[in-house]
Each structure stands twice: as C-alpha cells, then as structure tokens.
Short mmCIF file of C-alpha atoms in Angstrom, two decimals:
data_model
loop_
_atom_site.label_atom_id
_atom_site.label_comp_id
_atom_site.label_asym_id
_atom_site.label_seq_id
_atom_site.Cartn_x
_atom_site.Cartn_y
_atom_site.Cartn_z
CA MET X 1 15.61 -29.77 -27.86
CA ALA X 2 13.25 -27.32 -29.54
CA VAL X 3 10.26 -29.16 -28.07
CA VAL X 4 11.84 -29.12 -24.60
CA ALA X 5 12.61 -25.41 -24.90
CA ARG X 6 9.04 -24.74 -25.96
CA PHE X 7 7.40 -26.47 -23.01
CA LEU X 8 10.02 -25.81 -20.32
CA PRO X 9 8.57 -22.39 -19.29
CA PHE X 10 5.16 -23.98 -18.70
CA THR X 11 6.74 -26.81 -16.71
CA ILE X 12 8.67 -24.37 -14.55
CA LYS X 13 5.57 -22.23 -14.06
CA GLY X 14 3.55 -25.25 -12.95
CA PHE X 15 6.33 -26.38 -10.63
CA ARG X 16 6.50 -22.94 -9.03
CA ARG X 17 2.74 -22.96 -8.54
CA GLN X 18 2.97 -26.35 -6.81
CA ILE X 19 5.70 -25.04 -4.50
CA GLN X 20 3.68 -21.92 -3.66
CA THR X 21 0.62 -24.06 -2.96
CA ALA X 22 2.58 -26.43 -0.74
CA VAL X 23 4.05 -23.56 1.25
CA ALA X 24 0.65 -21.90 1.72
CA VAL X 25 -1.22 -25.09 2.64
CA GLY X 26 1.49 -26.59 4.84
CA ASP X 27 2.33 -30.25 5.38
CA GLY X 28 -0.61 -31.40 7.53
CA LEU X 29 -4.04 -32.76 6.69
CA ALA X 30 -4.75 -29.99 4.16
CA ALA X 31 -1.67 -30.95 2.15
CA ARG X 32 -2.67 -34.61 2.29
CA LEU X 33 -6.17 -33.83 1.02
CA LEU X 34 -4.67 -31.78 -1.77
CA ARG X 35 -2.75 -34.87 -2.92
CA GLU X 36 -5.67 -37.30 -2.57
CA ARG X 37 -8.08 -38.15 -5.36
CA ASP X 38 -11.55 -36.61 -5.05
CA SER X 39 -13.09 -40.03 -4.47
CA SER X 40 -10.91 -40.56 -1.38
CA ILE X 41 -11.58 -37.24 0.37
CA LYS X 42 -14.54 -38.35 2.48
CA ALA X 43 -12.82 -41.56 3.59
CA VAL X 44 -9.76 -39.62 4.72
CA LEU X 45 -11.94 -37.17 6.65
CA ASP X 46 -13.80 -40.03 8.35
CA SER X 47 -10.54 -41.54 9.55
CA GLU X 48 -9.13 -38.21 10.66
CA CYS X 49 -12.30 -37.09 12.42
CA SER X 50 -11.82 -39.52 15.30
CA ALA X 51 -8.04 -39.23 15.48
CA PRO X 52 -6.66 -38.15 18.90
CA HIS X 53 -4.81 -35.17 17.47
CA HIS X 54 -8.14 -33.60 16.42
CA GLU X 55 -9.89 -33.99 19.75
CA GLY X 56 -8.80 -30.57 20.94
CA GLU X 57 -10.27 -28.94 17.84
CA GLY X 58 -13.71 -30.37 18.52
CA GLU X 59 -16.33 -30.07 15.81
CA TYR X 60 -14.56 -27.39 13.82
CA PHE X 61 -11.36 -28.98 12.52
CA TRP X 62 -13.04 -29.13 9.07
CA ASP X 63 -13.60 -25.37 9.11
CA SER X 64 -9.95 -24.42 8.69
CA LEU X 65 -9.53 -27.09 5.99
CA VAL X 66 -12.20 -25.44 3.84
CA VAL X 67 -10.54 -22.05 4.24
CA ARG X 68 -7.07 -23.36 3.37
CA LEU X 69 -8.15 -25.47 0.40
CA GLY X 70 -10.68 -22.98 -0.98
CA GLU X 71 -8.08 -21.00 -2.92
CA PHE X 72 -6.12 -23.94 -4.31
CA SER X 73 -8.80 -26.58 -4.85
CA PRO X 74 -12.40 -25.30 -4.61
CA ARG X 75 -13.65 -28.75 -5.65
CA LYS X 76 -12.01 -30.44 -2.66
CA ALA X 77 -13.18 -27.68 -0.34
CA GLN X 78 -16.69 -28.37 -1.64
CA LEU X 79 -16.29 -32.10 -0.93
CA ILE X 80 -15.42 -31.26 2.68
CA LEU X 81 -18.65 -29.27 2.99
CA GLU X 82 -20.67 -32.15 1.56
CA TRP X 83 -18.99 -34.58 3.96
CA LYS X 84 -19.76 -32.31 6.90
CA LEU X 85 -23.43 -31.91 5.94
CA GLU X 86 -23.82 -35.70 5.76
CA LYS X 87 -22.28 -36.04 9.23
CA LEU X 88 -24.51 -33.36 10.75
CA LEU X 89 -27.63 -35.06 9.41
CA SER X 90 -26.53 -38.59 10.33
CA GLU X 91 -25.64 -37.49 13.87
CA ASP X 92 -28.96 -35.64 14.21
CA VAL X 93 -27.28 -32.31 15.06
CA ARG X 94 -30.05 -29.84 15.87
CA THR X 95 -28.12 -26.63 16.51
CA TYR X 96 -27.93 -23.90 13.90
CA ASP X 97 -24.29 -22.90 14.23
CA GLN X 98 -22.62 -25.50 12.04
CA TYR X 99 -25.33 -25.38 9.37
CA LEU X 100 -24.82 -21.63 9.27
CA ARG X 101 -21.09 -22.07 8.74
CA LEU X 102 -21.74 -24.43 5.84
CA ILE X 103 -23.84 -21.78 4.09
CA LEU X 104 -21.24 -19.07 4.76
CA HIS X 105 -18.51 -21.24 3.26
CA SER X 106 -20.77 -21.92 0.27
CA SER X 107 -20.97 -18.17 -0.27
CA LYS X 108 -17.17 -17.91 -0.43
CA LEU X 109 -17.11 -20.77 -2.95
CA ASN X 110 -19.94 -19.14 -4.96
CA ASN X 111 -22.00 -22.31 -4.65
CA LEU X 112 -25.62 -21.25 -4.22
CA SER X 113 -27.00 -24.70 -5.05
CA PHE X 114 -25.20 -26.30 -2.09
CA ALA X 115 -26.29 -23.46 0.20
CA MET X 116 -29.89 -24.17 -0.84
CA LYS X 117 -29.28 -27.87 -0.18
CA VAL X 118 -28.17 -27.06 3.38
CA PHE X 119 -31.26 -24.88 3.80
CA THR X 120 -33.69 -27.60 2.65
CA SER X 121 -31.82 -30.19 4.74
CA ILE X 122 -32.41 -28.07 7.84
CA GLU X 123 -36.12 -27.92 7.10
CA GLY X 124 -36.26 -31.62 6.29
CA HIS X 125 -34.55 -32.35 9.59
CA GLY X 126 -37.40 -30.72 11.49
CA LEU X 127 -35.61 -27.45 12.22
CA SER X 128 -37.16 -24.10 11.38
CA PRO X 129 -34.53 -21.80 9.77
CA ASN X 130 -33.94 -18.65 11.80
CA THR X 131 -33.06 -15.14 10.66
CA GLU X 132 -29.31 -15.84 10.61
CA ILE X 133 -29.77 -18.82 8.30
CA PHE X 134 -32.00 -16.81 5.96
CA ASN X 135 -29.55 -13.89 5.98
CA ALA X 136 -26.65 -16.18 5.06
CA LEU X 137 -28.68 -17.55 2.17
CA VAL X 138 -29.68 -14.05 1.02
CA SER X 139 -26.02 -13.01 1.12
CA THR X 140 -24.98 -16.07 -0.90
CA SER X 141 -27.68 -15.40 -3.49
CA LEU X 142 -26.61 -11.79 -3.92
CA SER X 143 -22.91 -12.69 -4.05
CA VAL X 144 -23.52 -14.88 -7.12
CA GLY X 145 -25.82 -12.28 -8.70
CA ASN X 146 -29.10 -14.13 -8.17
CA PHE X 147 -31.30 -11.23 -7.10
CA VAL X 148 -34.56 -13.07 -7.79
CA THR X 149 -33.76 -15.82 -5.27
CA ALA X 150 -32.60 -13.25 -2.70
CA LEU X 151 -35.83 -11.27 -3.09
CA SER X 152 -37.94 -14.45 -2.80
CA LEU X 153 -36.15 -15.33 0.44
CA PHE X 154 -36.76 -11.81 1.74
CA GLU X 155 -40.49 -12.14 1.03
CA ILE X 156 -40.58 -15.50 2.83
CA MET X 157 -38.90 -13.85 5.83
CA GLN X 158 -41.52 -11.12 5.90
CA TRP X 159 -44.29 -13.72 6.24
CA SER X 160 -42.34 -15.84 8.72
CA ASP X 161 -43.05 -15.82 12.45
CA ASN X 162 -39.54 -16.62 13.72
CA ALA X 163 -37.26 -15.43 10.89
CA LYS X 164 -38.21 -11.81 10.31
CA PRO X 165 -35.80 -9.57 8.35
CA ASP X 166 -33.43 -7.56 10.52
CA LEU X 167 -31.07 -4.67 9.73
CA ALA X 168 -28.43 -7.09 8.41
CA THR X 169 -30.95 -8.34 5.83
CA TYR X 170 -31.50 -4.84 4.49
CA ASN X 171 -27.77 -4.13 4.57
CA TYR X 172 -27.12 -7.09 2.25
CA PHE X 173 -29.40 -5.56 -0.37
CA ILE X 174 -27.93 -2.08 0.14
CA SER X 175 -24.47 -3.65 -0.29
CA MET X 176 -25.39 -5.09 -3.68
CA TYR X 177 -26.54 -1.71 -4.98
CA SER X 178 -23.55 0.00 -3.36
CA ARG X 179 -21.16 -2.19 -5.36
CA GLN X 180 -23.07 -1.25 -8.52
CA GLY X 181 -23.15 2.46 -7.65
CA ASP X 182 -26.97 2.42 -7.98
CA ASP X 183 -28.32 5.44 -6.07
CA ARG X 184 -32.00 4.56 -6.34
CA GLY X 185 -31.48 0.96 -5.23
CA MET X 186 -29.47 1.98 -2.16
CA LYS X 187 -31.95 4.63 -1.09
CA GLY X 188 -34.91 2.33 -1.69
CA TRP X 189 -33.65 -0.37 0.67
CA TYR X 190 -32.41 2.24 3.15
CA SER X 191 -35.90 3.76 3.30
CA ALA X 192 -37.47 0.31 3.60
CA ALA X 193 -35.22 -0.46 6.58
CA LYS X 194 -36.22 2.77 8.33
CA GLN X 195 -39.90 2.17 7.64
CA SER X 196 -39.53 -1.25 9.26
CA GLY X 197 -38.19 0.43 12.40
CA PHE X 198 -34.46 -0.22 11.97
CA LEU X 199 -31.97 2.54 12.68
CA PRO X 200 -28.91 2.53 10.38
CA ASN X 201 -25.61 1.39 11.88
CA ILE X 202 -22.01 2.09 10.88
CA GLN X 203 -22.12 -0.61 8.19
CA THR X 204 -25.26 0.91 6.65
CA TYR X 205 -23.66 4.35 6.44
CA GLU X 206 -20.44 2.92 5.04
CA LEU X 207 -22.33 1.16 2.24
CA LEU X 208 -24.35 4.29 1.44
CA ILE X 209 -21.43 6.73 1.47
CA VAL X 210 -19.01 4.51 -0.45
CA GLY X 211 -21.73 3.66 -2.98
CA HIS X 212 -22.70 7.28 -3.60
CA VAL X 213 -19.05 8.30 -4.03
CA ARG X 214 -18.69 5.42 -6.48
CA SER X 215 -21.66 6.79 -8.46
CA GLU X 216 -20.20 10.33 -8.19
CA ASN X 217 -23.26 11.54 -6.30
CA PHE X 218 -21.17 13.54 -3.85
CA LYS X 219 -24.07 15.64 -2.60
CA ASP X 220 -25.97 12.63 -1.24
CA ALA X 221 -22.74 11.06 0.05
CA ASP X 222 -22.22 14.20 2.13
CA MET X 223 -25.87 14.11 3.24
CA PHE X 224 -25.45 10.60 4.66
CA TYR X 225 -22.10 11.58 6.20
CA GLN X 226 -23.74 14.50 8.05
CA GLU X 227 -26.57 12.20 9.14
CA LEU X 228 -24.00 9.78 10.53
CA LEU X 229 -22.36 12.56 12.55
CA ARG X 230 -25.72 13.75 13.88
CA SER X 231 -26.39 10.17 15.01
CA LYS X 232 -23.24 10.37 17.19
CA ILE X 233 -21.64 7.51 15.24
CA SER X 234 -17.89 7.84 14.70
CA PRO X 235 -16.93 7.32 11.03
CA ASN X 236 -14.53 4.49 10.25
CA SER X 237 -11.52 4.51 7.93
CA GLN X 238 -13.48 3.33 4.88
CA ILE X 239 -16.04 6.13 5.25
CA LEU X 240 -13.39 8.83 5.70
CA ASN X 241 -11.36 7.60 2.75
CA ALA X 242 -14.50 7.63 0.59
CA MET X 243 -15.35 11.16 1.72
CA LEU X 244 -11.77 12.26 1.05
CA GLU X 245 -11.95 10.82 -2.46
CA GLY X 246 -15.24 12.62 -3.08
CA SER X 247 -13.86 15.92 -1.76
CA CYS X 248 -10.83 15.61 -4.05
CA ARG X 249 -13.08 15.03 -7.04
CA GLU X 250 -15.16 18.06 -6.05
CA LYS X 251 -11.95 20.12 -5.74
CA ASP X 252 -12.77 21.07 -2.13
CA ALA X 253 -9.28 21.63 -0.68
CA TRP X 254 -10.56 22.91 2.68
CA ARG X 255 -12.68 19.79 3.21
CA VAL X 256 -9.76 17.61 2.17
CA ARG X 257 -7.56 19.19 4.82
CA GLU X 258 -10.25 18.69 7.47
CA LEU X 259 -10.69 15.01 6.62
CA ILE X 260 -6.95 14.33 6.53
CA GLU X 261 -6.54 15.83 10.00
CA TYR X 262 -9.31 13.57 11.32
CA ILE X 263 -7.84 10.48 9.63
CA MET X 264 -4.38 11.15 11.03
CA LYS X 265 -5.77 11.87 14.51
CA GLU X 266 -7.37 8.42 14.51
CA GLY X 267 -4.05 6.84 13.53
CA TRP X 268 -5.24 5.60 10.13
CA SER X 269 -3.29 5.82 6.89
CA LEU X 270 -4.09 6.85 3.33
CA SER X 271 -3.74 4.69 0.25
CA LYS X 272 -1.24 5.76 -2.39
CA PRO X 273 -3.95 6.60 -4.99
CA LEU X 274 -5.63 8.89 -2.46
CA VAL X 275 -2.35 10.60 -1.60
CA GLU X 276 -1.72 11.23 -5.29
CA MET X 277 -5.25 12.57 -5.69
CA VAL X 278 -4.70 15.02 -2.82
CA ILE X 279 -1.37 16.15 -4.25
CA GLN X 280 -2.86 16.65 -7.70
CA LEU X 281 -5.66 18.76 -6.21
CA HIS X 282 -3.15 21.03 -4.46
CA LEU X 283 -1.08 21.42 -7.61
CA GLU X 284 -4.12 22.20 -9.78
CA GLN X 285 -5.26 24.90 -7.34
CA GLY X 286 -1.82 26.46 -6.99
CA LEU X 287 -1.41 25.29 -3.42
CA ALA X 288 1.94 23.58 -3.88
CA GLU X 289 3.39 25.41 -0.88
CA ASP X 290 0.82 23.65 1.32
CA LEU X 291 2.15 20.23 0.35
CA ILE X 292 4.91 20.38 2.95
CA GLU X 293 2.27 20.95 5.64
CA PHE X 294 0.34 18.01 4.21
CA LEU X 295 3.44 15.85 4.58
CA ASP X 296 3.79 16.97 8.20
CA LEU X 297 0.21 15.84 8.79
CA LEU X 298 0.94 12.42 7.34
CA LYS X 299 4.23 11.91 9.16
CA PRO X 300 2.80 10.68 12.50
CA THR X 301 1.34 7.58 10.82
CA THR X 302 3.13 4.34 11.67
CA ASP X 303 2.20 2.53 8.46
CA SER X 304 5.59 1.40 7.14
CA ILE X 305 4.13 0.56 3.74
CA SER X 306 2.16 3.71 2.96
CA GLN X 307 4.69 6.22 4.31
CA PRO X 308 7.41 5.68 1.65
CA SER X 309 4.72 5.86 -1.02
CA VAL X 310 3.60 9.21 0.43
CA TYR X 311 7.10 10.61 0.06
CA SER X 312 7.45 9.11 -3.43
CA SER X 313 4.18 10.68 -4.55
CA PHE X 314 5.28 14.14 -3.41
CA ILE X 315 8.73 13.74 -4.95
CA ARG X 316 7.32 12.52 -8.24
CA PHE X 317 4.97 15.50 -8.61
CA TYR X 318 7.73 17.99 -7.79
CA ALA X 319 9.97 16.21 -10.31
CA VAL X 320 7.34 16.51 -13.03
CA LEU X 321 7.18 20.26 -12.32
CA ASP X 322 11.02 20.43 -12.31
CA LYS X 323 11.00 22.06 -8.86
CA LEU X 324 14.41 20.71 -7.90
CA ASP X 325 14.73 22.50 -4.56
CA ASP X 326 11.41 21.16 -3.28
CA MET X 327 12.15 17.74 -4.74
CA GLU X 328 15.58 17.52 -3.10
CA CYS X 329 14.20 18.74 0.21
CA LEU X 330 11.74 15.86 0.29
CA ILE X 331 14.32 13.32 -0.87
CA GLY X 332 16.55 14.42 1.99
CA ARG X 333 13.70 14.12 4.50
CA MET X 334 12.78 10.68 3.21
CA LEU X 335 16.34 9.36 3.44
CA ASN X 336 16.85 10.94 6.88
CA ASP X 337 13.70 9.14 8.03
CA GLY X 338 15.34 5.87 7.00
CA MET X 339 13.15 5.27 3.94
CA MET X 340 13.93 4.62 0.29
CA PHE X 341 12.15 4.74 -3.04
CA THR X 342 9.94 1.70 -3.48
CA ASN X 343 9.98 1.43 -7.28
CA LYS X 344 12.34 2.32 -10.10
CA GLU X 345 9.80 4.51 -11.92
CA ASP X 346 10.01 7.15 -9.17
CA VAL X 347 13.81 7.23 -9.47
CA GLU X 348 13.59 7.56 -13.24
CA VAL X 349 11.24 10.57 -12.93
CA VAL X 350 13.78 12.27 -10.64
CA ILE X 351 16.66 11.52 -13.03
CA CYS X 352 14.65 12.87 -15.94
CA SER X 353 13.97 16.10 -14.05
CA TYR X 354 17.70 16.61 -13.39
CA PHE X 355 18.39 16.14 -17.10
CA ARG X 356 15.73 18.62 -18.18
CA LYS X 357 17.29 21.23 -15.88
CA LYS X 358 20.84 20.08 -16.86
CA ALA X 359 21.69 19.89 -13.15
CA PHE X 360 24.39 17.26 -13.62
CA GLU X 361 26.36 17.94 -10.45
CA LYS X 362 23.18 17.56 -8.40
CA LEU X 363 22.43 14.39 -10.31
CA ASP X 364 25.83 12.96 -9.40
CA LEU X 365 25.16 13.71 -5.73
CA PHE X 366 21.72 12.12 -5.97
CA LEU X 367 23.06 8.93 -7.58
CA GLY X 368 25.86 8.73 -5.05
CA ARG X 369 23.45 9.00 -2.17
CA MET X 370 21.16 6.42 -3.74
CA GLN X 371 24.02 3.95 -4.02
CA GLU X 372 25.11 4.62 -0.44
CA ASN X 373 21.62 3.76 0.73
CA GLY X 374 21.07 1.06 -1.88
CA ARG X 375 21.42 -1.91 0.48
CA GLY X 376 18.07 -1.15 2.09
CA CYS X 377 16.43 -0.24 -1.22
CA HIS X 378 14.01 -2.52 -3.04
CA LEU X 379 15.04 -1.26 -6.49
CA HIS X 380 16.86 -3.28 -9.14
CA TRP X 381 19.80 -0.96 -9.55
CA GLN X 382 21.01 -2.66 -12.69
CA ARG X 383 17.79 -1.64 -14.46
CA VAL X 384 17.90 1.86 -12.98
CA ARG X 385 21.44 2.41 -14.28
CA PHE X 386 20.50 1.51 -17.82
CA SER X 387 17.32 3.58 -17.60
CA PHE X 388 19.65 6.43 -16.69
CA LEU X 389 21.58 5.81 -19.91
CA PHE X 390 18.32 5.75 -21.87
CA PHE X 391 17.26 9.14 -20.56
CA LEU X 392 20.71 10.55 -21.22
CA VAL X 393 20.65 9.55 -24.89
CA LEU X 394 17.00 10.40 -25.38
CA LEU X 395 17.40 13.95 -24.12
CA SER X 396 20.50 14.68 -26.31
CA LEU X 397 23.12 16.44 -24.23
CA ASP X 398 25.33 19.29 -25.40
CA SER X 399 27.98 17.35 -27.31
CA PRO X 400 29.49 13.87 -27.78
CA LEU X 401 32.29 14.86 -25.42
CA THR X 402 29.84 15.84 -22.71
CA MET X 403 27.93 12.63 -23.29
CA SER X 404 31.10 10.55 -23.01
CA GLN X 405 32.06 12.25 -19.77
CA ARG X 406 28.62 11.75 -18.30
CA LEU X 407 28.51 8.08 -19.30
CA SER X 408 31.94 7.39 -17.87
CA THR X 409 31.12 9.13 -14.60
CA PHE X 410 27.95 7.18 -14.22
CA ALA X 411 29.51 3.86 -15.25
CA ARG X 412 32.29 4.17 -12.66
CA GLY X 413 29.63 4.09 -9.97
CA ALA X 414 28.18 0.79 -11.18
CA ARG X 415 28.72 -2.05 -8.73
CA LYS X 416 28.08 -5.06 -10.96
CA SER X 417 29.26 -6.34 -14.32
CA ILE X 418 26.82 -6.31 -17.17
CA GLU X 419 24.77 -9.49 -17.12
CA SER X 420 23.22 -9.34 -20.60
CA SER X 421 24.47 -8.56 -24.08
CA GLU X 422 21.16 -7.01 -25.10
CA LEU X 423 18.86 -4.81 -23.00
CA GLU X 424 15.49 -3.56 -24.22
CA PHE X 425 14.22 -0.05 -23.50
CA PRO X 426 10.85 1.66 -23.93
CA ASN X 427 9.70 2.87 -27.36
CA GLY X 428 11.86 0.42 -29.28
CA VAL X 429 15.20 1.73 -27.96
CA GLU X 430 17.80 -0.90 -27.18
CA LEU X 431 21.43 -1.05 -26.08
CA ARG X 432 23.76 -3.69 -27.52
CA LEU X 433 26.98 -4.31 -25.60
CA PRO X 434 30.06 -6.01 -27.07
CA ALA X 435 30.87 -8.52 -24.32
CA LEU X 436 29.40 -10.06 -21.20
CA SER X 437 32.67 -9.96 -19.29
CA MET X 438 33.24 -6.28 -19.86
CA SER X 439 32.60 -3.90 -16.97
CA ALA X 440 30.02 -1.16 -17.37
CA SER X 441 32.71 1.50 -17.64
CA GLU X 442 34.68 -0.42 -20.28
CA ALA X 443 31.59 -1.18 -22.34
CA LEU X 444 30.36 2.40 -22.34
CA ASP X 445 33.78 3.86 -23.12
CA ALA X 446 34.35 1.28 -25.88
CA ASP X 447 31.72 2.49 -28.32
CA LEU X 448 29.12 5.14 -27.59
CA ASP X 449 27.54 4.52 -31.00
CA LEU X 450 26.25 1.17 -29.75
CA VAL X 451 23.22 3.01 -28.46
CA ARG X 452 20.73 3.20 -31.32
CA PHE X 453 17.08 4.07 -32.02
#
C-alpha cells in the first residue's frame, strides 16, 4: 500500500495530462497520430492524404496537424514536416508558398537544422530562394539564438539579385535586440534600414519603443514615440502600454493621464500590473483623490477580465492605507456594476484593514454582502473564512470575550461544514479542529484555545 500511495499522485497527474491532451487535440486525425508510433506516422499520412474527407482541405490539411501536435508532441509534428517536404519534392512542386510554411513551422519548433534542409532542398530543386524564404530562415536562426547564421544569410541577401533584404529583414534583427534591451543593437539596425532606403513602419516603432522601455532608456523611447507621431502613424496598444509603463517609472503623472485617455478612447484595456503601477504613482505623489477620476476613465472599457482587476487594485491600495471610506465606496461601485473580487488575497487585505481600524460592524456588513454575492464569485469561501480567523487571532483583539463573540458571529455565517481536521496557515500558524462532523460554529465555540502559534 505504501508503494501505491507513493506513486499514485504521479499516476493521477499523468492521467490528467492525457485527458487534457485528448481534449485539446480532439478525436480526429491529430488524436490518431498522437497514439501512433513514430515509425507509422508517414504511412498514416499517406493513406489520409488521398482520403475523400480531406479533399476540401486541399494541400494544407497537414498545416493544422502541425499546429495541434506541436505543443503535445513536437517529435510527431516534426515527422509531419519531414513527410510534407518529401511529398513536395517527389511531386515536383515549384511554388514557394508551402516551402515557406515548412520553414515557419520549423521556427515554432525551434528546429533550425530542418529549416536549413528545406532551404537547400529548394535550391537543389532548381528554385532560387526569394526574400520571403530568406526572411523566414533569418527569423528561425534568430529565434534559436544563432546570430552568426542569421548574419551570414543577411550578407548573402545583400549580394543576391532577386532576394534583397527588405524592411522585414531589418525588423527581425531589431526584434532580437529589442528582446535583449540592447539600445546600441536596435539603433544600429534601425539606422542601417534607413540608409538602405526603408521607412520604419508600426512594427519597427513598436520594437524600438518597447525595447528602449525594457532597457529603461525612457528618453530615447520618447524620441521614437514622437517620431512615430510625426510620421502620422497611429500607435497601437503595445506601444501605448510601453509608453505608459515608462511614464510611470519616470513618475510623470501628467503624461500617464494623457496616455490613459488615449488608450481608453481607442477602446483598449490596461493590464493589471500597469493599473497597479499607475495607482502606486498616484499614491506616492499624494494624488490619491485623483484615483476616482482614473477609475471613471477606465470604466468605459468592455474587457470583462481586466475590469474587476482594476477595481481590486484600487480597493487593495486603499485597504493598505486603511482609508475605509474610499475602500467601501469602491467596493460598493464594484458590486453595483455586477463584479466580484477575483482572488482571495484581495478579500484578506480588506478584512485586515477592518481589523486594524477595529471597524467590526462594518466588517460584518462587508462579509454579509460578500456572502450574498458569493454565488457569482470565484473565491473559495472556505479558505477565506479561515483566513479571517487567522487575521483575528494574529491581530489580538481586546479580550477573550470579544474574540469569542467575533468568532461566533463569523461562524454563524458559514455555509458549509468543516471539511478538514487540520488547516495550515501562513507563518507556521495552524488550526486544529476536534471533529469533521462539527459545524463551524460548534467547533469555534467548543475550544478557542485550539488556535495555536
């Protein structure tokens, strides 16, 4: 039994993974290939290729298979690419499109050697690789960190008659340095592109601005942003979010407000980390009263995921400052808008704030309203209730009598029986309860000394 108990978690984990894979892949050809041995993959594809149910998909039925299997079995996805290359060569296909797709898929699988094999096969087949083929190979080389190969390909393109570098080629190199936050590298390839007669596009500016914010070179990020505006190019969401992040780091509240207004006007949303960064900036500069206006700016967004997190971020910061009136105002607005807290940590911060201010009647009202709206909430209320008990004990209320009254009041609102005889809390605190069948109220009233440190 001990051996079974030891290996059962791994068995269950593997079984769950198989179920998740089956659900994601489906029950068609992809699922069949996932079950087949590697040696049988090409034979199965040959038989399926001419099947009537694939006629409507034409030459590209293999394309979706590679995408679907890439995450779960990169080896089998690679075998599909090898099978397809063999077919293209045997059927004397002389168009670039499908060869290009093979290289692009190789990039996603981080297989530069196969991408090079496709490239040499094209040349050996009497085709002269064009700029798109070279660009795909440059991108693959850079994605696996092989800068030397990418640079060699670029030099070949420069000497080529029908595969000259274009703006996309330069953007691939700028992208590599942007990910690294390398200012000199980005500017070097940007200047090289301009000297070759290419005007930067929205992708070029996005790479430059995001990269310079990443390297904390906010001055040059702003320089490229102003250049973009002078070029009459409208910034996209990624550029504006990067500029907003840079403005927050530079503590430029006026610029932050300007960017938020633009983002909201375009109907885009902010990520939770950015919202928290904006809130922190306002609090540090003593502009807490402007936070309500900030919330009004964000309210028109229709993003159902980011909006609750916006409210939660505001509420959490007010709770940390123990500004109960502002905190409760936002909680009321959030609930009236039909939203709930999205994680238990935010609720715990609110509870802790009530305890610090000893606002127990307000806390009772808050908990009651939370339970009334609990059906649509994504919180695990059992854990929240016991976290409540943890904070109560940790913060040492006025007297044992007060503690008993508070525990009993809270326990009467619990909707479920206790499901465990031992619950672990942060910092080594734990609560041992006498019986599984006992209700929360009975357990808490039975022995308050069961809570120990």
